[in-house]
mmCIF file of C-alpha atoms and ligand atoms in Angstrom:
data_model
loop_
_atom_site.group_PDB
_atom_site.id
_atom_site.type_symbol
_atom_site.label_atom_id
_atom_site.label_comp_id
_atom_site.label_asym_id
_atom_site.label_seq_id
_atom_site.Cartn_x
_atom_site.Cartn_y
_atom_site.Cartn_z
ATOM 1 C CA MET A 810 78.248 146.594 154.431
ATOM 2 C CA ASN A 811 81.882 145.497 155.074
ATOM 3 C CA LYS A 812 81.289 141.777 155.213
ATOM 4 C CA THR A 813 83.387 139.499 153.068
ATOM 5 C CA ILE A 814 81.512 138.063 150.126
ATOM 6 C CA GLY A 815 82.041 134.494 148.998
ATOM 7 C CA PHE A 816 81.100 133.979 145.341
ATOM 8 C CA ILE A 817 80.504 130.481 143.947
ATOM 9 C CA GLY A 818 80.228 129.949 140.127
ATOM 10 C CA LEU A 819 82.556 132.061 137.975
ATOM 11 C CA GLY A 820 81.010 131.459 134.579
ATOM 12 C CA LYS A 821 79.989 133.950 132.014
ATOM 13 C CA MET A 822 77.820 135.839 134.500
ATOM 14 C CA GLY A 823 79.493 135.078 137.859
ATOM 15 C CA ALA A 824 82.973 136.191 136.845
ATOM 16 C CA ARG A 825 81.647 139.574 135.719
ATOM 17 C CA MET A 826 79.428 140.111 138.647
ATOM 18 C CA SER A 827 82.153 139.219 141.208
ATOM 19 C CA LYS A 828 84.572 141.707 139.451
ATOM 20 C CA ARG A 829 81.944 144.408 139.861
ATOM 21 C CA LEU A 830 81.863 143.615 143.626
ATOM 22 C CA ILE A 831 85.655 143.967 143.761
ATOM 23 C CA GLN A 832 85.560 147.253 141.915
ATOM 24 C CA ALA A 833 82.943 148.509 144.379
ATOM 25 C CA GLY A 834 85.424 147.864 147.227
ATOM 26 C CA PHE A 835 84.098 144.600 148.615
ATOM 27 C CA SER A 836 86.418 141.934 149.840
ATOM 28 C CA VAL A 837 85.625 138.917 147.711
ATOM 29 C CA VAL A 838 86.645 135.211 148.002
ATOM 30 C CA VAL A 839 85.745 133.055 145.009
ATOM 31 C CA TYR A 840 85.305 129.392 144.202
ATOM 32 C CA ASP A 841 84.479 127.363 140.914
ATOM 33 C CA ILE A 842 84.733 123.687 140.438
ATOM 34 C CA CYS A 843 86.678 124.548 137.346
ATOM 35 C CA HIS A 844 89.760 125.841 139.126
ATOM 36 C CA THR A 845 91.242 127.585 136.040
ATOM 37 C CA LYS A 846 88.393 130.081 136.153
ATOM 38 C CA MET A 847 89.778 131.337 139.464
ATOM 39 C CA ASP A 848 93.142 132.454 137.928
ATOM 40 C CA ASP A 849 91.601 135.423 136.212
ATOM 41 C CA MET A 850 89.721 136.402 139.386
ATOM 42 C CA GLN A 851 92.906 136.460 141.353
ATOM 43 C CA LEU A 852 94.367 139.004 138.885
ATOM 44 C CA ALA A 853 91.141 141.048 139.408
ATOM 45 C CA GLY A 854 91.800 141.180 143.175
ATOM 46 C CA ALA A 855 89.752 138.321 144.593
ATOM 47 C CA ARG A 856 91.075 135.741 147.060
ATOM 48 C CA THR A 857 90.553 132.205 145.855
ATOM 49 C CA ALA A 858 89.458 129.176 147.908
ATOM 50 C CA THR A 859 90.553 125.750 146.892
ATOM 51 C CA THR A 860 87.450 124.188 148.363
ATOM 52 C CA ILE A 861 83.977 125.298 149.037
ATOM 53 C CA GLN A 862 84.611 124.723 152.788
ATOM 54 C CA GLU A 863 87.443 127.165 152.676
ATOM 55 C CA LEU A 864 85.201 129.681 151.027
ATOM 56 C CA ILE A 865 82.361 129.445 153.609
ATOM 57 C CA GLU A 866 84.884 129.746 156.512
ATOM 58 C CA ASN A 867 85.999 133.022 155.068
ATOM 59 C CA ALA A 868 82.874 134.771 154.035
ATOM 60 C CA GLU A 869 79.819 136.139 155.807
ATOM 61 C CA VAL A 870 77.643 136.464 152.670
ATOM 62 C CA ILE A 871 77.672 133.619 150.133
ATOM 63 C CA ILE A 872 76.404 134.233 146.648
ATOM 64 C CA THR A 873 75.803 131.460 144.031
ATOM 65 C CA MET A 874 75.571 131.917 140.237
ATOM 66 C CA LEU A 875 75.272 128.379 139.013
ATOM 67 C CA PRO A 876 73.981 126.861 135.730
ATOM 68 C CA GLN A 877 71.324 124.191 136.576
ATOM 69 C CA PRO A 878 69.045 123.686 139.700
ATOM 70 C CA ALA A 879 70.939 120.429 140.288
ATOM 71 C CA ASP A 880 74.155 122.343 140.741
ATOM 72 C CA THR A 881 72.504 124.859 143.127
ATOM 73 C CA LYS A 882 70.896 121.876 145.072
ATOM 74 C CA LYS A 883 74.332 120.173 145.344
ATOM 75 C CA VAL A 884 76.024 123.301 146.695
ATOM 76 C CA PHE A 885 73.378 124.140 149.312
ATOM 77 C CA ILE A 886 71.525 120.965 150.617
ATOM 78 C CA GLY A 887 71.959 117.278 151.003
ATOM 79 C CA ARG A 888 75.190 115.336 151.685
ATOM 80 C CA THR A 889 77.557 117.873 150.025
ATOM 81 C CA GLY A 890 75.484 120.998 150.872
ATOM 82 C CA ILE A 891 77.023 123.940 152.761
ATOM 83 C CA ILE A 892 74.044 125.099 154.803
ATOM 84 C CA LYS A 893 74.484 122.559 157.572
ATOM 85 C CA ASP A 894 78.118 123.787 157.904
ATOM 86 C CA LEU A 895 77.456 127.549 157.977
ATOM 87 C CA GLU A 896 77.704 129.550 161.178
ATOM 88 C CA GLU A 897 74.389 130.864 162.416
ATOM 89 C CA GLY A 898 73.487 134.357 161.034
ATOM 90 C CA LYS A 899 75.391 134.068 157.706
ATOM 91 C CA ILE A 900 73.571 135.017 154.570
ATOM 92 C CA ILE A 901 73.076 133.040 151.353
ATOM 93 C CA ILE A 902 71.955 134.715 148.145
ATOM 94 C CA ASP A 903 71.143 132.534 145.161
ATOM 95 C CA MET A 904 71.420 134.658 142.037
ATOM 96 C CA SER A 905 71.161 131.777 139.619
ATOM 97 C CA THR A 906 67.866 131.184 137.647
ATOM 98 C CA SER A 907 66.594 128.178 139.517
ATOM 99 C CA SER A 908 63.381 126.314 140.146
ATOM 100 C CA LEU A 909 60.806 127.743 142.636
ATOM 101 C CA SER A 910 60.378 124.432 144.445
ATOM 102 C CA LEU A 911 64.068 124.085 144.980
ATOM 103 C CA THR A 912 64.408 127.669 146.092
ATOM 104 C CA LEU A 913 61.668 127.217 148.722
ATOM 105 C CA LYS A 914 63.312 123.967 149.874
ATOM 106 C CA ILE A 915 66.689 125.780 150.387
ATOM 107 C CA TYR A 916 64.835 128.516 152.300
ATOM 108 C CA GLN A 917 63.380 125.849 154.573
ATOM 109 C CA GLU A 918 66.750 124.243 155.119
ATOM 110 C CA ALA A 919 68.340 127.659 155.822
ATOM 111 C CA GLU A 920 65.721 128.716 158.222
ATOM 112 C CA SER A 921 66.201 125.403 160.280
ATOM 113 C CA HIS A 922 69.889 126.294 160.634
ATOM 114 C CA ASN A 923 69.308 130.044 161.407
ATOM 115 C CA ILE A 924 70.826 131.077 158.119
ATOM 116 C CA LYS A 925 69.334 134.162 156.312
ATOM 117 C CA MET A 926 68.519 133.802 152.649
ATOM 118 C CA LEU A 927 67.467 135.753 149.503
ATOM 119 C CA ASP A 928 66.626 134.576 145.991
ATOM 120 C CA ALA A 929 67.932 137.205 143.494
ATOM 121 C CA PRO A 930 68.105 136.137 139.953
ATOM 122 C CA VAL A 931 69.230 138.676 137.296
ATOM 123 C CA SER A 932 68.536 139.780 133.780
ATOM 124 C CA GLY A 933 70.628 141.911 131.411
ATOM 125 C CA GLY A 934 73.072 139.466 129.982
ATOM 126 C CA LEU A 935 76.841 139.672 129.747
ATOM 127 C CA ASN A 936 76.830 143.415 129.038
ATOM 128 C CA GLY A 937 74.622 144.120 132.081
ATOM 129 C CA ALA A 938 76.941 141.943 134.221
ATOM 130 C CA GLU A 939 80.009 143.692 132.900
ATOM 131 C CA GLU A 940 78.689 147.152 133.373
ATOM 132 C CA GLY A 941 76.908 146.550 136.656
ATOM 133 C CA THR A 942 73.533 147.423 135.072
ATOM 134 C CA LEU A 943 71.661 144.216 135.694
ATOM 135 C CA THR A 944 68.017 144.013 136.756
ATOM 136 C CA ILE A 945 67.867 142.061 139.989
ATOM 137 C CA MET A 946 64.570 140.447 141.088
ATOM 138 C CA ILE A 947 64.753 139.682 144.812
ATOM 139 C CA GLY A 948 62.573 137.678 147.077
ATOM 140 C CA GLY A 949 62.975 137.042 150.825
ATOM 141 C CA PRO A 950 62.722 138.938 154.148
ATOM 142 C CA LYS A 951 62.849 142.720 153.640
ATOM 143 C CA LYS A 952 65.334 143.068 156.592
ATOM 144 C CA VAL A 953 67.837 140.710 154.943
ATOM 145 C CA PHE A 954 67.338 142.600 151.648
ATOM 146 C CA GLU A 955 68.042 145.950 153.340
ATOM 147 C CA GLU A 956 71.169 144.378 154.898
ATOM 148 C CA CYS A 957 72.445 143.354 151.390
ATOM 149 C CA LYS A 958 71.261 146.355 149.390
ATOM 150 C CA THR A 959 74.836 147.691 148.763
ATOM 151 C CA ILE A 960 75.766 144.368 147.228
ATOM 152 C CA PHE A 961 72.959 144.574 144.792
ATOM 153 C CA GLU A 962 73.769 148.235 143.983
ATOM 154 C CA ALA A 963 77.254 147.216 142.954
ATOM 155 C CA ILE A 964 75.822 144.705 140.443
ATOM 156 C CA GLY A 965 72.633 146.197 139.166
ATOM 157 C CA THR A 966 70.786 149.426 138.480
ATOM 158 C CA ASN A 967 67.245 148.046 138.542
ATOM 159 C CA ILE A 968 66.772 146.448 141.962
ATOM 160 C CA CYS A 969 63.284 145.063 142.289
ATOM 161 C CA PHE A 970 62.397 143.719 145.746
ATOM 162 C CA THR A 971 59.378 141.487 145.169
ATOM 163 C CA GLY A 972 58.656 140.553 148.748
ATOM 164 C CA LYS A 973 57.918 136.937 149.529
ATOM 165 C CA ALA A 974 60.641 134.232 149.436
ATOM 166 C CA GLY A 975 60.728 132.755 145.944
ATOM 167 C CA ASN A 976 59.132 135.687 144.186
ATOM 168 C CA GLY A 977 62.410 136.775 142.706
ATOM 169 C CA VAL A 978 62.745 133.389 140.933
ATOM 170 C CA THR A 979 59.037 133.444 139.790
ATOM 171 C CA MET A 980 59.466 136.966 138.407
ATOM 172 C CA LYS A 981 62.673 135.961 136.551
ATOM 173 C CA LEU A 982 61.103 132.811 135.015
ATOM 174 C CA LEU A 983 58.144 134.810 133.837
ATOM 175 C CA ASN A 984 60.533 137.444 132.267
ATOM 176 C CA ASN A 985 62.330 134.717 130.347
ATOM 177 C CA LEU A 986 59.032 133.385 129.049
ATOM 178 C CA VAL A 987 58.327 136.765 127.518
ATOM 179 C CA TYR A 988 61.808 136.928 126.186
ATOM 180 C CA SER A 989 61.675 133.485 124.515
ATOM 181 C CA VAL A 990 58.476 134.336 122.717
ATOM 182 C CA ASN A 991 60.042 137.662 121.535
ATOM 183 C CA MET A 992 63.136 135.898 120.364
ATOM 184 C CA CYS A 993 61.117 133.402 118.335
ATOM 185 C CA ALA A 994 58.790 135.982 116.904
ATOM 186 C CA LEU A 995 61.613 138.316 115.872
ATOM 187 C CA SER A 996 63.655 135.519 114.259
ATOM 188 C CA GLU A 997 60.642 134.308 112.280
ATOM 189 C CA VAL A 998 59.841 137.818 111.083
ATOM 190 C CA LEU A 999 63.457 138.559 110.145
ATOM 191 C CA VAL A 1000 63.551 135.412 107.974
ATOM 192 C CA LEU A 1001 60.222 136.368 106.495
ATOM 193 C CA GLY A 1002 61.507 139.905 105.719
ATOM 194 C CA GLU A 1003 64.656 138.539 104.090
ATOM 195 C CA SER A 1004 62.505 136.325 101.784
ATOM 196 C CA LEU A 1005 60.541 139.488 100.921
ATOM 197 C CA GLY A 1006 63.719 141.236 99.971
ATOM 198 C CA LEU A 1007 64.390 143.368 103.084
ATOM 199 C CA GLU A 1008 67.803 143.650 104.668
ATOM 200 C CA VAL A 1009 68.178 142.465 108.328
ATOM 201 C CA GLU A 1010 70.073 145.512 109.270
ATOM 202 C CA GLN A 1011 67.404 147.874 107.849
ATOM 203 C CA MET A 1012 64.622 145.908 109.474
ATOM 204 C CA LEU A 1013 66.326 146.208 112.864
ATOM 205 C CA THR A 1014 66.774 149.997 112.538
ATOM 206 C CA ALA A 1015 63.109 150.335 111.592
ATOM 207 C CA PHE A 1016 61.787 148.022 114.357
ATOM 208 C CA LYS A 1017 64.013 149.623 117.013
ATOM 209 C CA ASN A 1018 62.453 153.039 116.371
ATOM 210 C CA SER A 1019 58.925 151.582 115.990
ATOM 211 C CA SER A 1020 56.447 149.536 117.941
ATOM 212 C CA GLY A 1021 58.354 146.399 117.135
ATOM 213 C CA GLY A 1022 61.399 147.400 119.206
ATOM 214 C CA SER A 1023 62.542 145.209 122.047
ATOM 215 C CA TYR A 1024 65.667 143.933 123.956
ATOM 216 C CA CYS A 1025 65.844 141.208 121.228
ATOM 217 C CA VAL A 1026 65.976 143.865 118.565
ATOM 218 C CA GLU A 1027 68.504 146.126 120.164
ATOM 219 C CA ASN A 1028 70.753 143.557 121.802
ATOM 220 C CA LYS A 1029 70.386 139.983 120.566
ATOM 221 C CA ALA A 1030 69.707 140.748 116.863
ATOM 222 C CA LYS A 1031 72.391 143.341 116.646
ATOM 223 C CA ASN A 1032 75.199 141.646 118.544
ATOM 224 C CA TYR A 1033 74.532 138.062 117.507
ATOM 225 C CA ILE A 1034 72.377 137.620 114.461
ATOM 226 C CA LEU A 1035 73.737 140.581 112.480
ATOM 227 C CA ALA A 1036 77.283 139.734 113.525
ATOM 228 C CA ASN A 1037 76.603 136.084 112.653
ATOM 229 C CA ASN A 1038 78.369 135.182 115.919
ATOM 230 C CA PHE A 1039 76.468 132.838 118.202
ATOM 231 C CA SER A 1040 79.050 132.070 120.872
ATOM 232 C CA PRO A 1041 77.110 132.608 124.127
ATOM 233 C CA GLY A 1042 75.960 134.940 125.639
ATOM 234 C CA PHE A 1043 73.070 133.175 127.102
ATOM 235 C CA SER A 1044 73.010 129.629 125.787
ATOM 236 C CA THR A 1045 70.021 127.876 124.210
ATOM 237 C CA ASP A 1046 70.231 125.142 126.887
ATOM 238 C CA ASN A 1047 70.167 127.639 129.811
ATOM 239 C CA LEU A 1048 67.114 129.427 128.234
ATOM 240 C CA LEU A 1049 65.378 126.080 127.662
ATOM 241 C CA LYS A 1050 65.998 125.262 131.306
ATOM 242 C CA ASP A 1051 64.209 128.455 132.317
ATOM 243 C CA ILE A 1052 61.310 127.972 129.903
ATOM 244 C CA SER A 1053 60.788 124.443 131.160
ATOM 245 C CA LEU A 1054 60.893 125.555 134.843
ATOM 246 C CA ALA A 1055 58.336 128.287 134.054
ATOM 247 C CA MET A 1056 56.096 125.928 132.116
ATOM 248 C CA GLU A 1057 56.218 123.426 135.016
ATOM 249 C CA LEU A 1058 55.123 126.202 137.255
ATOM 250 C CA ALA A 1059 52.271 127.127 135.010
ATOM 251 C CA GLU A 1060 51.186 123.471 134.763
ATOM 252 C CA LYS A 1061 51.214 123.260 138.587
ATOM 253 C CA HIS A 1062 48.708 126.115 138.547
ATOM 254 C CA SER A 1063 46.598 124.368 135.824
ATOM 255 C CA GLN A 1064 47.706 126.852 133.136
ATOM 256 C CA LYS A 1065 49.049 126.229 129.676
ATOM 257 C CA PRO A 1066 50.314 129.473 128.155
ATOM 258 C CA ALA A 1067 50.043 128.841 124.345
ATOM 259 C CA PHE A 1068 52.642 131.243 122.916
ATOM 260 C CA CYS A 1069 55.198 130.160 125.558
ATOM 261 C CA GLY A 1070 54.505 126.540 124.718
ATOM 262 C CA LEU A 1071 55.319 127.207 121.097
ATOM 263 C CA ALA A 1072 58.577 128.967 122.074
ATOM 264 C CA GLN A 1073 59.450 125.941 124.213
ATOM 265 C CA LYS A 1074 58.766 123.654 121.254
ATOM 266 C CA TYR A 1075 61.195 125.671 118.952
ATOM 267 C CA PHE A 1076 63.937 125.837 121.506
ATOM 268 C CA LYS A 1077 63.622 122.097 122.032
ATOM 269 C CA ILE A 1078 64.093 121.726 118.302
ATOM 270 C CA ALA A 1079 67.182 123.977 118.534
ATOM 271 C CA HIS A 1080 68.608 121.805 121.278
ATOM 272 C CA ALA A 1081 67.887 118.693 119.294
ATOM 273 C CA GLN A 1082 69.731 120.155 116.337
ATOM 274 C CA GLY A 1083 72.866 120.679 118.253
ATOM 275 C CA LEU A 1084 72.359 124.430 119.066
ATOM 276 C CA GLY A 1085 72.220 123.894 122.856
ATOM 277 C CA GLY A 1086 75.740 125.406 123.531
ATOM 278 C CA GLU A 1087 75.188 128.406 121.165
ATOM 279 C CA ASP A 1088 73.657 131.686 122.096
ATOM 280 C CA ASN A 1089 69.845 131.319 122.156
ATOM 281 C CA SER A 1090 69.505 133.821 119.338
ATOM 282 C CA SER A 1091 70.807 131.028 117.095
ATOM 283 C CA ILE A 1092 67.062 130.026 117.116
ATOM 284 C CA ILE A 1093 66.994 131.996 113.812
ATOM 285 C CA LYS A 1094 68.827 129.118 112.175
ATOM 286 C CA ILE A 1095 65.697 126.933 112.717
ATOM 287 C CA PHE A 1096 63.566 129.472 110.909
ATOM 288 C CA ARG A 1097 66.123 129.752 108.163
ATOM 289 C CA ASN A 1098 66.021 125.981 107.488
HETATM 290 P P1 NAD B 805 78.042 129.310 132.973
HETATM 291 O O1 NAD B 805 77.791 127.933 132.513
HETATM 292 O O2 NAD B 805 78.855 130.214 132.078
HETATM 293 O O3 NAD B 805 78.732 129.406 134.430
HETATM 294 C C1 NAD B 805 78.404 128.530 135.471
HETATM 295 C C2 NAD B 805 79.674 128.275 136.340
HETATM 296 O O4 NAD B 805 79.280 127.526 137.497
HETATM 297 C C3 NAD B 805 80.821 127.556 135.544
HETATM 298 O O5 NAD B 805 81.987 128.225 135.690
HETATM 299 C C4 NAD B 805 80.856 126.160 136.354
HETATM 300 O O6 NAD B 805 82.127 125.576 136.383
HETATM 301 C C5 NAD B 805 80.394 126.637 137.794
HETATM 302 N N1 NAD B 805 79.864 125.518 138.595
HETATM 303 C C6 NAD B 805 79.016 124.521 138.182
HETATM 304 N N2 NAD B 805 78.737 123.749 139.238
HETATM 305 C C7 NAD B 805 79.466 124.245 140.250
HETATM 306 C C8 NAD B 805 79.631 123.839 141.581
HETATM 307 N N3 NAD B 805 79.004 122.756 142.134
HETATM 308 N N4 NAD B 805 80.450 124.535 142.440
HETATM 309 C C9 NAD B 805 81.141 125.668 141.975
HETATM 310 N N5 NAD B 805 81.024 126.032 140.629
HETATM 311 C C10 NAD B 805 80.208 125.352 139.863
HETATM 312 O O7 NAD B 805 76.613 129.942 133.182
HETATM 313 P P2 NAD B 805 76.164 131.504 133.167
HETATM 314 O O8 NAD B 805 75.739 131.861 131.781
HETATM 315 O O9 NAD B 805 77.141 132.351 133.954
HETATM 316 O O10 NAD B 805 74.812 131.351 133.974
HETATM 317 C C11 NAD B 805 74.709 131.161 135.394
HETATM 318 C C12 NAD B 805 73.260 131.373 135.825
HETATM 319 O O11 NAD B 805 72.848 132.702 135.484
HETATM 320 C C13 NAD B 805 72.215 130.448 135.158
HETATM 321 O O12 NAD B 805 71.305 130.028 136.086
HETATM 322 C C14 NAD B 805 71.649 131.202 134.068
HETATM 323 O O13 NAD B 805 70.308 130.808 133.737
HETATM 324 C C15 NAD B 805 71.633 132.623 134.674
HETATM 325 N N6 NAD B 805 71.648 133.769 133.728
HETATM 326 C C16 NAD B 805 72.449 133.823 132.685
HETATM 327 C C17 NAD B 805 72.521 134.895 131.869
HETATM 328 C C18 NAD B 805 73.442 134.939 130.649
HETATM 329 O O14 NAD B 805 73.296 135.915 129.809
HETATM 330 N N7 NAD B 805 74.379 134.047 130.469
HETATM 331 C C19 NAD B 805 71.709 135.921 132.134
HETATM 332 C C20 NAD B 805 70.857 136.007 133.210
HETATM 333 C C21 NAD B 805 70.901 134.840 134.072
#
């Protein structure tokens, strides 16, 4: 594909992902409401747009990587939304972790303006974004997915096409539920181990090579808990947003997953105790108290 990509949202993930696209040879134009975030991108070879309108005029495929569903809504629909201003046939790809109901609403709006759409949230954290090894969970029409495959290949190594519109978001929310339970369980057990006289580093080595191994052991515990550095990463507030969206979805389907509910309770406590802006692995501080 030699279409120009417009990338909106140059935060911790978006900046890294758009740099991967540039490195793969795509022509990329970027926009962030925080204009200083665009300076670095210019050095990396992107063109910058001073307004979102300028971006959409210069791109055929528009990717968003935004923090909260409210930000995604604002960018795509309603009074400030771009869909109504896009030329027919253009493609939008929301890679943020968003709500299913909003995603489906955006699909509806896109369809009514003859705009193609995919939902394509990612997993793999900052390292995955930096190295282009993200897992990408994609929903939407297969034909549009095929059209955009080379974009995904520049950003990720595990590209999961899940079929129906919205399935990418559902899959991602469920993934983060599993992750949040893992993170709580690991933190609780590390604190228990410490009180029993074990060292965190030794526990991590043992767990990693045993049935207790996980992404939390190999990545989060090693890079954040052991390093005692909780600058995000993936913030507690962003994870709490995902857990809440997933729990709302479960509730809508008359389900109340018990372990996930407990994880939600602990991350709410972390938020209330001022850990919202820290990496979510700082949940261990709650168990240490
Ligand atoms: P972030 O807060 O670091 O970055 C978000 C960026 O979006 C910021 O630069 C902000 O200025 C910009 N922004 C907000 N509103 C905007 C608007 N209206 N127009 C243009 N720019 C706007 O967040 P992040 O950690 O990069 O996460 C982004 C998304 O990716 C979230 O949905 C998150 O849940 C998901 N995610 C994050 C991680 C992670 O490890 N950080 C991993 C997987 C998925």
